[in-house]
Amino acid sequence: MAALDTPEPSTLRHAFGNVLSLFILLLIGVLAFSIRLFSVIKYESVIHEFDPYFNYRVTQFLTKNGIYDFWNWFDDRTWYPLGRVIGGTVFPGLTLTAGTLWRILNTLNIPLSVETVCVFTAPIFSAFASWATYLLTKEVKGVGAGLTAAALLAMVPSYISRSVAGSYDNEAVAIFALIFTFYLYIKALNTGSLFYATLNAIAYFYMVCSWGGYTFIINLIPMHVLLCIVTGRYSSRLYIAYAPLVVLGTLLASLVPVVGFNAVMTSEHFASFLVFIIIHVVALVYYIKGILSPQMFKVAVTLVVSIGLIVCGAVLAVLIALVASSPTKGWSGRSLSLLDPTYASKYIPIIASVSEHQPPTWPSYFMDINVLAFLVPAGIIACFLPLSDASSFAVLYIATSVYFSGVMVRLMLVLAPAACIMSGIALSEAFGVFTRSIKFQLPGVSQNSPVNVGDTGNVIQNDVVKTEKSEDSLKERPSRKNKKKEKDKTERASVVRQIEKRLLVLPLEASVIAIFLLVLLGAFYVVHCVWAAAEAYSAPSIVLTSRSHDGLHVFDDFREAYGWLRHNTEVDDKVASWWDYGYQTTAMANRTVIVDNNTWNNTHIATVGTAMSSPEKAAWEIFNSLDVKYVLVVFGGLVGYPSDDINKFLWMVRIGGGVFPHIKEPDYLRDGQYRIDSQATPTMLNCLMYKLSYYRFVETDGKGFDRVRNTEIGKKYFKLTHFEEVFTTHHWMVRIFKLKPPKNRIRGKTKKAKSKTSSKRSGTPKKNPWH
């Protein structure tokens, strides 16, 4: 009767557990969404940073003109006079996702603006990413680990930095696509289902549409497949999980215009094709092994392996021939920067100049993943107990992401999900051990337990006897073989599990203290994450704030400057600035720019860098040849804003000098140091960037003290000959200058020459205009 009554409580407990898990997942989704709203609460609903403004502008065009016009859109307001084909040069996943959300909401008579949808897209997909993390971790180590990992990802600062409300960049949807693709791969690997394998290829296609980081997927999964083959873990499930991804996923990826034939022609994808050939050779060997005798199998394997080596050699020869003509051997600049961290600084300064492409420091790890850095090793150890196909993938994921995050600080974003998965596994296993230790030592629990710790030897001995008897009975009665075999396996597994749990029992006091410390560690993590979301990552770069003894100060100079350009210049006027501000100028001022954040044409950017590095007359000639009418510079010396153009100026020199040899970096350095004070070089003091930044600066305090560089400027009193100041924002953070027309300058010189001649003839002295 006891055996008959057991299933009902177990079924109810299982159903209650599912409902509870669903409720916790819902709360985790709410947490992931709400913790990213500090930027809206503290400031307002605005787009952040630089790239999101371009994405917002493209989304506006998509919702207004439709998808067909989007694919064929030639934008003549960027990269003047070259322009840019938008549909063929962007990853459309983010734009199509937000545009689809906007259309669905408007179909449901929810009249939200495009900007509002763009602002809240990242928080929404953060909740989706947390749920995807739960699914992935559940396939690796169970429900408890999945819920813990999902809760950790919902709050991890590294992911928050790229998914706060208003951070409308590709990573907003790409991280969800990345985790969900990995989940479907592991699901197909665990089940051997072709349905999940097909969904995996579709999820990979969505990732390709969303972010250039899709190459991480198409290299990590082949690495795991090869690892399984080398360690003798090949199975038909592995083949089903991988082969459709390569075939269908590559075909779908080639449909994305920005990828196109790169899906089969670049070195980033060759590893997947090579492993695809290897897995077919291995599958053929296993198939032959099942249908041939051992002697014939040896002959057949020799033949198959020989043919396979020939095919692999031929493929490698073709690949080598394809990439030999390329100076980068078929790799993109960013990929080479990951493989060789010194490559960008040597050959591609435009990549090295971006702050998010710099290697991270140790404090940044503590800032972005906090206590997870200490839990990851424990999670890796737990994955080996026992090691499965899914857990080996998790270990490979964390190992590769740790390397890439160490090369480029931007890829801390790829490390965050892996760190949350490993930490979730570690915390779940630790809580399991500690709570089980407390449970087994509570009064009354050990007495009612069916297995006592002291009887472990007897249980094992009885289990062995039962196993032998069951095997004998199975041999005697083959008709009942399946039923008895399954029953005996279940009994043996449950007994062994109970024995293992008993062997892991820790002292009661130690378990209680350990749980308390883990809860304290979790509380510290939560406090840090909330602080990071509220203070460190919520401020939009377009609106800046600072606190001092007299209260809060808001710096809205960027929108002030872009608003002036929009209302006080002609629609066809061209604005030159460093490429960082191109997207914002186009989106907010609706004016044509020379370069922007796409950075696809290094020569064009070098031309702007050369103009900023040249004397005033030479710079005027360069800008005039590009039909530029206004020049915009960002200056933070008055208020202490460090990310201004003077701090970025050496990169302008390096990029410009990489194309135009007459620009030499040592000419701007004094004894190898970058200076703007009285010890600065004459080349530095007379370049256009210095003059536009410090023009009339001495009038602010009478000394010309730069608060960013903490020094007085070297050249205080000078006039502009070829440029005139037309607008400077309230805090001097953005300054706009207009190119003087050549006719006015010639006419002025002519009048001056005539006045001098007449004064000489009349004998009357010319008055000094400064008196």
PDB file of C-alpha atoms in Angstrom, residues 549-719:
ATOM      1  CA  HIS A 549      28.607  71.164  -2.413  1.00  0.00           C
ATOM      2  CA  ASP A 550      25.946  73.397  -3.975  1.00  0.00           C
ATOM      3  CA  GLY A 551      23.815  70.573  -5.369  1.00  0.00           C
ATOM      4  CA  LEU A 552      23.244  68.718  -8.609  1.00  0.00           C
ATOM      5  CA  HIS A 553      24.436  70.174 -11.912  1.00  0.00           C
ATOM      6  CA  VAL A 554      23.034  69.067 -15.269  1.00  0.00           C
ATOM      7  CA  PHE A 555      25.083  69.463 -18.447  1.00  0.00           C
ATOM      8  CA  ASP A 556      22.834  69.361 -21.506  1.00  0.00           C
ATOM      9  CA  ASP A 557      25.377  70.903 -23.875  1.00  0.00           C
ATOM     10  CA  PHE A 558      25.186  68.190 -26.535  1.00  0.00           C
ATOM     11  CA  ARG A 559      21.488  68.583 -27.175  1.00  0.00           C
ATOM     12  CA  GLU A 560      21.922  72.352 -26.969  1.00  0.00           C
ATOM     13  CA  ALA A 561      24.549  72.252 -29.732  1.00  0.00           C
ATOM     14  CA  TYR A 562      22.640  69.833 -31.964  1.00  0.00           C
ATOM     15  CA  GLY A 563      19.507  71.906 -31.510  1.00  0.00           C
ATOM     16  CA  TRP A 564      21.391  75.030 -32.595  1.00  0.00           C
ATOM     17  CA  LEU A 565      22.648  73.262 -35.708  1.00  0.00           C
ATOM     18  CA  ARG A 566      19.157  72.027 -36.540  1.00  0.00           C
ATOM     19  CA  HIS A 567      17.551  75.477 -36.273  1.00  0.00           C
ATOM     20  CA  ASN A 568      20.305  77.858 -37.378  1.00  0.00           C
ATOM     21  CA  THR A 569      21.944  76.155 -40.348  1.00  0.00           C
ATOM     22  CA  GLU A 570      20.791  75.215 -43.825  1.00  0.00           C
ATOM     23  CA  VAL A 571      19.503  71.714 -44.496  1.00  0.00           C
ATOM     24  CA  ASP A 572      22.295  70.988 -46.974  1.00  0.00           C
ATOM     25  CA  ASP A 573      25.151  72.283 -44.798  1.00  0.00           C
ATOM     26  CA  LYS A 574      27.955  69.841 -44.062  1.00  0.00           C
ATOM     27  CA  VAL A 575      29.337  69.477 -40.537  1.00  0.00           C
ATOM     28  CA  ALA A 576      32.813  68.119 -39.812  1.00  0.00           C
ATOM     29  CA  SER A 577      33.743  66.609 -36.468  1.00  0.00           C
ATOM     30  CA  TRP A 578      35.610  63.624 -35.154  1.00  0.00           C
ATOM     31  CA  TRP A 579      33.842  60.381 -36.046  1.00  0.00           C
ATOM     32  CA  ASP A 580      32.556  59.816 -32.479  1.00  0.00           C
ATOM     33  CA  TYR A 581      29.826  62.432 -32.953  1.00  0.00           C
ATOM     34  CA  GLY A 582      28.716  61.588 -36.485  1.00  0.00           C
ATOM     35  CA  TYR A 583      25.706  59.472 -35.568  1.00  0.00           C
ATOM     36  CA  GLN A 584      24.397  62.027 -33.086  1.00  0.00           C
ATOM     37  CA  THR A 585      24.861  64.923 -35.510  1.00  0.00           C
ATOM     38  CA  THR A 586      22.945  63.113 -38.239  1.00  0.00           C
ATOM     39  CA  ALA A 587      20.143  61.894 -35.990  1.00  0.00           C
ATOM     40  CA  MET A 588      19.653  64.938 -33.739  1.00  0.00           C
ATOM     41  CA  ALA A 589      20.733  67.846 -35.950  1.00  0.00           C
ATOM     42  CA  ASN A 590      19.657  66.286 -39.271  1.00  0.00           C
ATOM     43  CA  ARG A 591      22.798  67.587 -40.971  1.00  0.00           C
ATOM     44  CA  THR A 592      25.214  65.910 -43.352  1.00  0.00           C
ATOM     45  CA  VAL A 593      28.449  64.678 -41.772  1.00  0.00           C
ATOM     46  CA  ILE A 594      31.804  63.747 -43.263  1.00  0.00           C
ATOM     47  CA  VAL A 595      32.488  60.699 -41.053  1.00  0.00           C
ATOM     48  CA  ASP A 596      30.537  58.804 -38.419  1.00  0.00           C
ATOM     49  CA  ASN A 597      30.787  55.843 -36.072  1.00  0.00           C
ATOM     50  CA  ASN A 598      30.583  53.205 -38.799  1.00  0.00           C
ATOM     51  CA  THR A 599      34.343  53.741 -39.441  1.00  0.00           C
ATOM     52  CA  TRP A 600      34.224  51.778 -42.702  1.00  0.00           C
ATOM     53  CA  ASN A 601      36.519  54.145 -44.633  1.00  0.00           C
ATOM     54  CA  ASN A 602      39.845  54.667 -42.886  1.00  0.00           C
ATOM     55  CA  THR A 603      41.077  57.154 -45.510  1.00  0.00           C
ATOM     56  CA  HIS A 604      38.095  59.438 -45.002  1.00  0.00           C
ATOM     57  CA  ILE A 605      38.607  59.418 -41.227  1.00  0.00           C
ATOM     58  CA  ALA A 606      42.320  60.028 -41.713  1.00  0.00           C
ATOM     59  CA  THR A 607      41.455  63.076 -43.829  1.00  0.00           C
ATOM     60  CA  VAL A 608      39.474  64.582 -40.947  1.00  0.00           C
ATOM     61  CA  GLY A 609      42.246  63.662 -38.502  1.00  0.00           C
ATOM     62  CA  THR A 610      44.793  65.326 -40.777  1.00  0.00           C
ATOM     63  CA  ALA A 611      42.709  68.499 -40.953  1.00  0.00           C
ATOM     64  CA  MET A 612      42.453  68.664 -37.167  1.00  0.00           C
ATOM     65  CA  SER A 613      46.210  68.096 -36.880  1.00  0.00           C
ATOM     66  CA  SER A 614      47.173  70.710 -39.487  1.00  0.00           C
ATOM     67  CA  PRO A 615      47.680  74.477 -39.184  1.00  0.00           C
ATOM     68  CA  GLU A 616      44.631  76.627 -39.670  1.00  0.00           C
ATOM     69  CA  LYS A 617      45.153  77.471 -43.363  1.00  0.00           C
ATOM     70  CA  ALA A 618      45.890  73.861 -44.409  1.00  0.00           C
ATOM     71  CA  ALA A 619      42.898  72.634 -42.395  1.00  0.00           C
ATOM     72  CA  TRP A 620      40.657  75.213 -44.055  1.00  0.00           C
ATOM     73  CA  GLU A 621      41.754  73.985 -47.484  1.00  0.00           C
ATOM     74  CA  ILE A 622      40.996  70.359 -46.577  1.00  0.00           C
ATOM     75  CA  PHE A 623      37.562  71.145 -45.171  1.00  0.00           C
ATOM     76  CA  ASN A 624      36.737  73.498 -48.023  1.00  0.00           C
ATOM     77  CA  SER A 625      37.558  70.750 -50.540  1.00  0.00           C
ATOM     78  CA  LEU A 626      34.981  68.555 -48.749  1.00  0.00           C
ATOM     79  CA  ASP A 627      32.351  71.326 -48.943  1.00  0.00           C
ATOM     80  CA  VAL A 628      32.341  71.628 -45.129  1.00  0.00           C
ATOM     81  CA  LYS A 629      30.664  74.706 -43.703  1.00  0.00           C
ATOM     82  CA  TYR A 630      30.809  74.048 -39.929  1.00  0.00           C
ATOM     83  CA  VAL A 631      33.325  72.330 -37.663  1.00  0.00           C
ATOM     84  CA  LEU A 632      32.225  70.916 -34.309  1.00  0.00           C
ATOM     85  CA  VAL A 633      34.641  70.194 -31.472  1.00  0.00           C
ATOM     86  CA  VAL A 634      33.997  68.849 -27.980  1.00  0.00           C
ATOM     87  CA  PHE A 635      35.949  70.567 -25.211  1.00  0.00           C
ATOM     88  CA  GLY A 636      35.865  69.682 -21.509  1.00  0.00           C
ATOM     89  CA  GLY A 637      38.598  71.890 -20.091  1.00  0.00           C
ATOM     90  CA  LEU A 638      36.204  74.307 -18.406  1.00  0.00           C
ATOM     91  CA  VAL A 639      33.985  71.792 -16.559  1.00  0.00           C
ATOM     92  CA  GLY A 640      36.385  68.839 -16.320  1.00  0.00           C
ATOM     93  CA  TYR A 641      34.782  66.585 -18.953  1.00  0.00           C
ATOM     94  CA  PRO A 642      37.568  64.075 -19.766  1.00  0.00           C
ATOM     95  CA  SER A 643      36.201  62.560 -22.985  1.00  0.00           C
ATOM     96  CA  ASP A 644      36.857  65.621 -25.097  1.00  0.00           C
ATOM     97  CA  ASP A 645      38.672  66.008 -28.392  1.00  0.00           C
ATOM     98  CA  ILE A 646      41.938  67.182 -26.842  1.00  0.00           C
ATOM     99  CA  ASN A 647      42.234  63.837 -25.027  1.00  0.00           C
ATOM    100  CA  LYS A 648      41.400  62.035 -28.278  1.00  0.00           C
ATOM    101  CA  PHE A 649      43.714  64.209 -30.360  1.00  0.00           C
ATOM    102  CA  LEU A 650      46.699  61.849 -30.441  1.00  0.00           C
ATOM    103  CA  TRP A 651      44.494  59.229 -32.103  1.00  0.00           C
ATOM    104  CA  MET A 652      43.607  61.784 -34.762  1.00  0.00           C
ATOM    105  CA  VAL A 653      47.333  62.286 -35.333  1.00  0.00           C
ATOM    106  CA  ARG A 654      48.025  58.543 -35.507  1.00  0.00           C
ATOM    107  CA  ILE A 655      45.140  57.769 -37.820  1.00  0.00           C
ATOM    108  CA  GLY A 656      45.916  60.745 -40.030  1.00  0.00           C
ATOM    109  CA  GLY A 657      49.605  59.898 -40.103  1.00  0.00           C
ATOM    110  CA  GLY A 658      48.824  56.340 -41.122  1.00  0.00           C
ATOM    111  CA  VAL A 659      47.520  57.616 -44.458  1.00  0.00           C
ATOM    112  CA  PHE A 660      49.260  60.978 -44.883  1.00  0.00           C
ATOM    113  CA  PRO A 661      52.980  60.636 -44.020  1.00  0.00           C
ATOM    114  CA  HIS A 662      53.570  64.362 -43.449  1.00  0.00           C
ATOM    115  CA  ILE A 663      51.635  64.044 -40.167  1.00  0.00           C
ATOM    116  CA  LYS A 664      54.172  62.687 -37.664  1.00  0.00           C
ATOM    117  CA  GLU A 665      53.299  61.913 -34.067  1.00  0.00           C
ATOM    118  CA  PRO A 666      56.689  62.986 -32.584  1.00  0.00           C
ATOM    119  CA  ASP A 667      56.024  66.532 -33.841  1.00  0.00           C
ATOM    120  CA  TYR A 668      53.195  66.796 -31.288  1.00  0.00           C
ATOM    121  CA  LEU A 669      55.138  65.347 -28.346  1.00  0.00           C
ATOM    122  CA  ARG A 670      57.707  66.982 -26.091  1.00  0.00           C
ATOM    123  CA  ASP A 671      60.234  64.415 -24.858  1.00  0.00           C
ATOM    124  CA  GLY A 672      57.673  61.695 -25.574  1.00  0.00           C
ATOM    125  CA  GLN A 673      54.951  63.404 -23.531  1.00  0.00           C
ATOM    126  CA  TYR A 674      51.661  64.833 -24.743  1.00  0.00           C
ATOM    127  CA  ARG A 675      51.456  68.405 -23.459  1.00  0.00           C
ATOM    128  CA  ILE A 676      49.247  71.429 -23.984  1.00  0.00           C
ATOM    129  CA  ASP A 677      51.043  73.849 -21.630  1.00  0.00           C
ATOM    130  CA  SER A 678      53.928  76.214 -22.334  1.00  0.00           C
ATOM    131  CA  GLN A 679      56.215  73.242 -22.952  1.00  0.00           C
ATOM    132  CA  ALA A 680      54.077  71.962 -25.833  1.00  0.00           C
ATOM    133  CA  THR A 681      55.620  71.817 -29.286  1.00  0.00           C
ATOM    134  CA  PRO A 682      54.944  74.587 -31.826  1.00  0.00           C
ATOM    135  CA  THR A 683      53.201  72.048 -34.064  1.00  0.00           C
ATOM    136  CA  MET A 684      50.788  71.244 -31.251  1.00  0.00           C
ATOM    137  CA  LEU A 685      50.156  74.873 -30.328  1.00  0.00           C
ATOM    138  CA  ASN A 686      49.400  75.856 -33.924  1.00  0.00           C
ATOM    139  CA  CYS A 687      47.216  72.930 -35.023  1.00  0.00           C
ATOM    140  CA  LEU A 688      43.527  73.479 -35.682  1.00  0.00           C
ATOM    141  CA  MET A 689      42.285  71.279 -32.822  1.00  0.00           C
ATOM    142  CA  TYR A 690      44.245  73.276 -30.263  1.00  0.00           C
ATOM    143  CA  LYS A 691      43.035  76.606 -31.629  1.00  0.00           C
ATOM    144  CA  LEU A 692      39.363  75.627 -31.885  1.00  0.00           C
ATOM    145  CA  SER A 693      39.367  74.144 -28.396  1.00  0.00           C
ATOM    146  CA  TYR A 694      41.174  76.980 -26.593  1.00  0.00           C
ATOM    147  CA  TYR A 695      39.956  79.972 -28.598  1.00  0.00           C
ATOM    148  CA  ARG A 696      38.953  82.673 -26.068  1.00  0.00           C
ATOM    149  CA  PHE A 697      39.463  80.177 -23.238  1.00  0.00           C
ATOM    150  CA  VAL A 698      41.606  82.607 -21.275  1.00  0.00           C
ATOM    151  CA  GLU A 699      38.545  84.858 -20.928  1.00  0.00           C
ATOM    152  CA  THR A 700      36.858  82.333 -18.619  1.00  0.00           C
ATOM    153  CA  ASP A 701      39.219  82.753 -15.664  1.00  0.00           C
ATOM    154  CA  GLY A 702      42.007  85.044 -16.871  1.00  0.00           C
ATOM    155  CA  LYS A 703      44.565  82.213 -16.693  1.00  0.00           C
ATOM    156  CA  GLY A 704      43.354  79.599 -19.165  1.00  0.00           C
ATOM    157  CA  PHE A 705      43.489  76.726 -16.660  1.00  0.00           C
ATOM    158  CA  ASP A 706      42.413  73.366 -18.129  1.00  0.00           C
ATOM    159  CA  ARG A 707      40.625  71.299 -15.469  1.00  0.00           C
ATOM    160  CA  VAL A 708      40.980  68.025 -17.356  1.00  0.00           C
ATOM    161  CA  ARG A 709      44.717  68.284 -17.971  1.00  0.00           C
ATOM    162  CA  ASN A 710      45.271  70.242 -14.688  1.00  0.00           C
ATOM    163  CA  THR A 711      47.512  72.823 -16.293  1.00  0.00           C
ATOM    164  CA  GLU A 712      47.488  76.262 -17.868  1.00  0.00           C
ATOM    165  CA  ILE A 713      47.387  76.275 -21.637  1.00  0.00           C
ATOM    166  CA  GLY A 714      50.540  77.232 -23.472  1.00  0.00           C
ATOM    167  CA  LYS A 715      49.115  79.611 -26.059  1.00  0.00           C
ATOM    168  CA  LYS A 716      46.482  81.915 -24.590  1.00  0.00           C
ATOM    169  CA  TYR A 717      46.050  84.872 -26.916  1.00  0.00           C
ATOM    170  CA  PHE A 718      45.486  84.170 -30.578  1.00  0.00           C
ATOM    171  CA  LYS A 719      43.019  85.008 -33.318  1.00  0.00           C
TER     172      LYS A 719
END
